[in-house]
Amino acid sequence: MKFKKRIIFAVLCLTIGTVLMLINRKYIIIRFNIGNSESSTLAECSSHHKTVRLYFKKHAAWHHETTTLIWHSNNDAENIKLLLTQWLTLCADEHLVPQHISLESVALASTGSDLYVSFDRSLFNKDDSTIVKWALVESLIKTLHAVNGSLQSITLHVHHEPMEEIGRAH
């Protein structure tokens, strides 16, 4: 009987030790809801479908495509990232950009008026005319302002380095 109690005690200690180690290494996360935090958590995570227009200029005329995105209520940077990813896909489909361009990151200043966007390569061919480059930038700005009119400056980057010269391909 004494031997059986020792085995039970050893297994219990081993189980408790394993659980505490998993909690310490963050494999198990325990979160206590104090007060009315459950409803605030649901409000923070709310998202909905939003219909947006993606603008582009082709053959000297403005065109737009309407698409639906999952819009997060409290995460403007993520919303802009989703919007720009769709816009880049549209530009690739319309052959407005030289090759498939991926969005590396989007950062929105705390004021919400300054946007920093980093791509994996330049939006432009070095052989493109200034008019073509200007139309692409104008399409990007028009798409962003249709969704977020509070933006006052947009800084474009390639591999997190400022895109110094629009005409120079990286």
mmCIF file of C-alpha atoms in Angstrom:
data_model
loop_
_atom_site.group_PDB
_atom_site.id
_atom_site.type_symbol
_atom_site.label_atom_id
_atom_site.label_comp_id
_atom_site.label_asym_id
_atom_site.label_seq_id
_atom_site.Cartn_x
_atom_site.Cartn_y
_atom_site.Cartn_z
ATOM 1 C CA MET A 1 0.000 0.000 0.000
ATOM 2 C CA LYS A 2 2.832 2.371 0.851
ATOM 3 C CA PHE A 3 4.484 1.576 -2.512
ATOM 4 C CA LYS A 4 1.256 2.393 -4.387
ATOM 5 C CA LYS A 5 1.001 5.805 -2.672
ATOM 6 C CA ARG A 6 4.599 6.605 -3.648
ATOM 7 C CA ILE A 7 3.902 5.781 -7.299
ATOM 8 C CA ILE A 8 0.748 7.927 -7.300
ATOM 9 C CA PHE A 9 2.674 10.781 -5.632
ATOM 10 C CA ALA A 10 5.530 10.498 -8.181
ATOM 11 C CA VAL A 11 3.118 10.501 -11.158
ATOM 12 C CA LEU A 12 1.256 13.481 -9.689
ATOM 13 C CA CYS A 13 4.508 15.435 -9.173
ATOM 14 C CA LEU A 14 5.637 14.564 -12.718
ATOM 15 C CA THR A 15 2.308 15.730 -14.171
ATOM 16 C CA ILE A 16 2.291 18.992 -12.214
ATOM 17 C CA GLY A 17 5.930 19.645 -13.117
ATOM 18 C CA THR A 18 5.252 19.029 -16.813
ATOM 19 C CA VAL A 19 2.244 21.360 -16.827
ATOM 20 C CA LEU A 20 4.198 24.111 -15.037
ATOM 21 C CA MET A 21 7.102 23.732 -17.486
ATOM 22 C CA LEU A 22 4.685 24.021 -20.451
ATOM 23 C CA ILE A 23 3.154 27.154 -18.924
ATOM 24 C CA ASN A 24 6.621 28.630 -18.324
ATOM 25 C CA ARG A 25 7.673 28.003 -21.935
ATOM 26 C CA LYS A 26 4.377 29.470 -23.170
ATOM 27 C CA TYR A 27 3.104 26.253 -24.740
ATOM 28 C CA ILE A 28 0.078 26.578 -22.511
ATOM 29 C CA ILE A 29 -1.381 30.042 -22.041
ATOM 30 C CA ILE A 30 -3.743 30.681 -19.194
ATOM 31 C CA ARG A 31 -5.750 33.875 -19.360
ATOM 32 C CA PHE A 32 -8.137 35.032 -16.688
ATOM 33 C CA ASN A 33 -11.095 37.182 -17.715
ATOM 34 C CA ILE A 34 -11.602 39.740 -14.996
ATOM 35 C CA GLY A 35 -14.725 41.851 -15.069
ATOM 36 C CA ASN A 36 -16.365 42.421 -18.445
ATOM 37 C CA SER A 37 -13.284 41.817 -20.614
ATOM 38 C CA GLU A 38 -14.993 39.128 -22.694
ATOM 39 C CA SER A 39 -17.259 41.622 -24.401
ATOM 40 C CA SER A 40 -14.362 44.052 -24.943
ATOM 41 C CA THR A 41 -12.291 41.254 -26.485
ATOM 42 C CA LEU A 42 -15.108 40.491 -28.900
ATOM 43 C CA ALA A 43 -15.405 44.157 -29.779
ATOM 44 C CA GLU A 44 -11.650 44.376 -30.410
ATOM 45 C CA CYS A 45 -11.711 41.404 -32.769
ATOM 46 C CA SER A 46 -14.749 42.443 -34.759
ATOM 47 C CA SER A 47 -14.427 42.351 -38.504
ATOM 48 C CA HIS A 48 -16.832 42.658 -41.372
ATOM 49 C CA HIS A 49 -16.931 42.485 -45.149
ATOM 50 C CA LYS A 50 -16.257 45.792 -46.830
ATOM 51 C CA THR A 51 -16.680 46.567 -50.502
ATOM 52 C CA VAL A 52 -13.797 48.671 -51.826
ATOM 53 C CA ARG A 53 -12.812 50.076 -55.204
ATOM 54 C CA LEU A 54 -9.370 49.479 -56.628
ATOM 55 C CA TYR A 55 -8.417 52.194 -59.119
ATOM 56 C CA PHE A 56 -6.017 51.992 -62.033
ATOM 57 C CA LYS A 57 -5.306 54.077 -65.092
ATOM 58 C CA LYS A 58 -4.979 52.322 -68.419
ATOM 59 C CA HIS A 59 -5.000 53.793 -71.925
ATOM 60 C CA ALA A 60 -5.411 57.327 -70.511
ATOM 61 C CA ALA A 61 -8.691 56.426 -68.797
ATOM 62 C CA TRP A 62 -9.558 55.666 -65.189
ATOM 63 C CA HIS A 63 -10.927 52.225 -64.433
ATOM 64 C CA HIS A 64 -11.899 50.578 -61.185
ATOM 65 C CA GLU A 65 -12.642 47.132 -59.938
ATOM 66 C CA THR A 66 -14.880 46.492 -56.963
ATOM 67 C CA THR A 67 -13.859 43.794 -54.517
ATOM 68 C CA THR A 68 -14.825 42.679 -51.033
ATOM 69 C CA LEU A 69 -12.268 42.498 -48.246
ATOM 70 C CA ILE A 70 -12.457 41.362 -44.646
ATOM 71 C CA TRP A 71 -12.139 44.652 -42.785
ATOM 72 C CA HIS A 72 -10.888 44.752 -39.194
ATOM 73 C CA SER A 73 -12.506 47.420 -37.056
ATOM 74 C CA ASN A 74 -9.424 48.429 -35.110
ATOM 75 C CA ASN A 75 -6.434 47.531 -37.296
ATOM 76 C CA ASP A 76 -5.953 50.118 -40.042
ATOM 77 C CA ALA A 77 -2.458 48.911 -40.976
ATOM 78 C CA GLU A 78 -3.722 45.378 -41.610
ATOM 79 C CA ASN A 79 -6.649 46.748 -43.626
ATOM 80 C CA ILE A 80 -4.289 48.796 -45.790
ATOM 81 C CA LYS A 81 -2.032 45.778 -46.241
ATOM 82 C CA LEU A 82 -4.979 43.694 -47.494
ATOM 83 C CA LEU A 83 -6.086 46.542 -49.763
ATOM 84 C CA LEU A 84 -2.624 47.030 -51.281
ATOM 85 C CA THR A 85 -2.155 43.299 -51.805
ATOM 86 C CA GLN A 86 -5.394 43.229 -53.807
ATOM 87 C CA TRP A 87 -4.341 46.372 -55.699
ATOM 88 C CA LEU A 88 -0.959 44.810 -56.587
ATOM 89 C CA THR A 89 -2.717 41.678 -57.830
ATOM 90 C CA LEU A 90 -5.010 43.813 -59.990
ATOM 91 C CA CYS A 91 -2.030 45.746 -61.381
ATOM 92 C CA ALA A 92 -0.253 42.487 -62.219
ATOM 93 C CA ASP A 93 -3.375 41.136 -63.932
ATOM 94 C CA GLU A 94 -3.673 44.339 -65.984
ATOM 95 C CA HIS A 95 0.078 44.240 -66.816
ATOM 96 C CA LEU A 96 0.662 47.631 -65.194
ATOM 97 C CA VAL A 97 3.655 46.459 -63.156
ATOM 98 C CA PRO A 98 6.692 44.705 -64.636
ATOM 99 C CA GLN A 99 6.369 41.485 -62.633
ATOM 100 C CA HIS A 100 4.631 40.123 -59.570
ATOM 101 C CA ILE A 101 5.404 42.456 -56.680
ATOM 102 C CA SER A 102 4.879 41.462 -53.060
ATOM 103 C CA LEU A 103 4.156 43.717 -50.171
ATOM 104 C CA GLU A 104 6.750 43.313 -47.424
ATOM 105 C CA SER A 105 5.243 45.521 -44.755
ATOM 106 C CA VAL A 106 2.909 48.388 -44.025
ATOM 107 C CA ALA A 107 3.356 50.797 -41.126
ATOM 108 C CA LEU A 108 0.934 53.495 -40.145
ATOM 109 C CA ALA A 109 2.085 56.357 -37.914
ATOM 110 C CA SER A 110 0.336 56.745 -34.589
ATOM 111 C CA THR A 111 -1.403 59.856 -35.905
ATOM 112 C CA GLY A 112 -2.889 57.793 -38.742
ATOM 113 C CA SER A 113 -1.850 60.347 -41.345
ATOM 114 C CA ASP A 114 1.538 58.948 -42.443
ATOM 115 C CA LEU A 115 1.843 55.633 -44.242
ATOM 116 C CA TYR A 116 5.031 53.682 -44.946
ATOM 117 C CA VAL A 117 4.848 50.879 -47.509
ATOM 118 C CA SER A 118 7.666 48.481 -48.376
ATOM 119 C CA PHE A 119 7.674 46.277 -51.498
ATOM 120 C CA ASP A 120 10.017 43.454 -52.452
ATOM 121 C CA ARG A 121 10.917 45.204 -55.730
ATOM 122 C CA SER A 122 10.261 48.471 -57.474
ATOM 123 C CA LEU A 123 6.835 49.214 -58.895
ATOM 124 C CA PHE A 124 8.387 50.588 -62.078
ATOM 125 C CA ASN A 125 10.460 49.497 -65.037
ATOM 126 C CA LYS A 126 13.388 51.800 -65.610
ATOM 127 C CA ASP A 127 12.245 52.093 -69.238
ATOM 128 C CA ASP A 128 8.724 53.285 -68.355
ATOM 129 C CA SER A 129 7.845 56.855 -69.194
ATOM 130 C CA THR A 130 7.183 59.390 -66.471
ATOM 131 C CA ILE A 131 3.500 59.410 -67.433
ATOM 132 C CA VAL A 132 3.206 55.656 -66.870
ATOM 133 C CA LYS A 133 4.983 55.910 -63.519
ATOM 134 C CA TRP A 134 2.873 58.885 -62.471
ATOM 135 C CA ALA A 135 -0.344 57.055 -63.410
ATOM 136 C CA LEU A 136 0.653 54.071 -61.265
ATOM 137 C CA VAL A 137 1.434 56.269 -58.250
ATOM 138 C CA GLU A 138 -1.783 58.210 -58.781
ATOM 139 C CA SER A 139 -3.729 54.921 -58.927
ATOM 140 C CA LEU A 140 -2.181 53.835 -55.642
ATOM 141 C CA ILE A 141 -3.014 57.154 -53.971
ATOM 142 C CA LYS A 142 -6.568 57.213 -55.334
ATOM 143 C CA THR A 143 -7.195 53.663 -54.077
ATOM 144 C CA LEU A 144 -5.849 54.500 -50.618
ATOM 145 C CA HIS A 145 -7.753 57.785 -50.307
ATOM 146 C CA ALA A 146 -11.015 56.119 -51.308
ATOM 147 C CA VAL A 147 -10.707 53.963 -48.196
ATOM 148 C CA ASN A 148 -8.749 56.164 -45.794
ATOM 149 C CA GLY A 149 -9.116 59.869 -46.507
ATOM 150 C CA SER A 150 -7.021 60.886 -43.498
ATOM 151 C CA LEU A 151 -3.701 59.912 -45.109
ATOM 152 C CA GLN A 152 -1.504 62.917 -45.743
ATOM 153 C CA SER A 153 1.791 61.301 -46.752
ATOM 154 C CA ILE A 154 2.720 57.975 -48.272
ATOM 155 C CA THR A 155 6.342 56.858 -48.347
ATOM 156 C CA LEU A 156 7.288 54.030 -50.694
ATOM 157 C CA HIS A 157 10.152 51.690 -49.874
ATOM 158 C CA VAL A 158 11.916 48.775 -51.541
ATOM 159 C CA HIS A 159 13.294 46.236 -49.045
ATOM 160 C CA HIS A 160 12.670 48.774 -46.265
ATOM 161 C CA GLU A 161 14.946 51.311 -47.953
ATOM 162 C CA PRO A 162 13.394 54.542 -49.265
ATOM 163 C CA MET A 163 12.601 54.493 -52.955
ATOM 164 C CA GLU A 164 14.820 57.467 -53.785
ATOM 165 C CA GLU A 165 14.245 57.760 -57.463
ATOM 166 C CA ILE A 166 11.063 56.638 -59.144
ATOM 167 C CA GLY A 167 12.867 56.023 -62.411
ATOM 168 C CA ARG A 168 15.459 53.710 -60.919
ATOM 169 C CA ALA A 169 14.490 50.032 -60.693
ATOM 170 C CA HIS A 170 15.806 48.101 -57.663
#
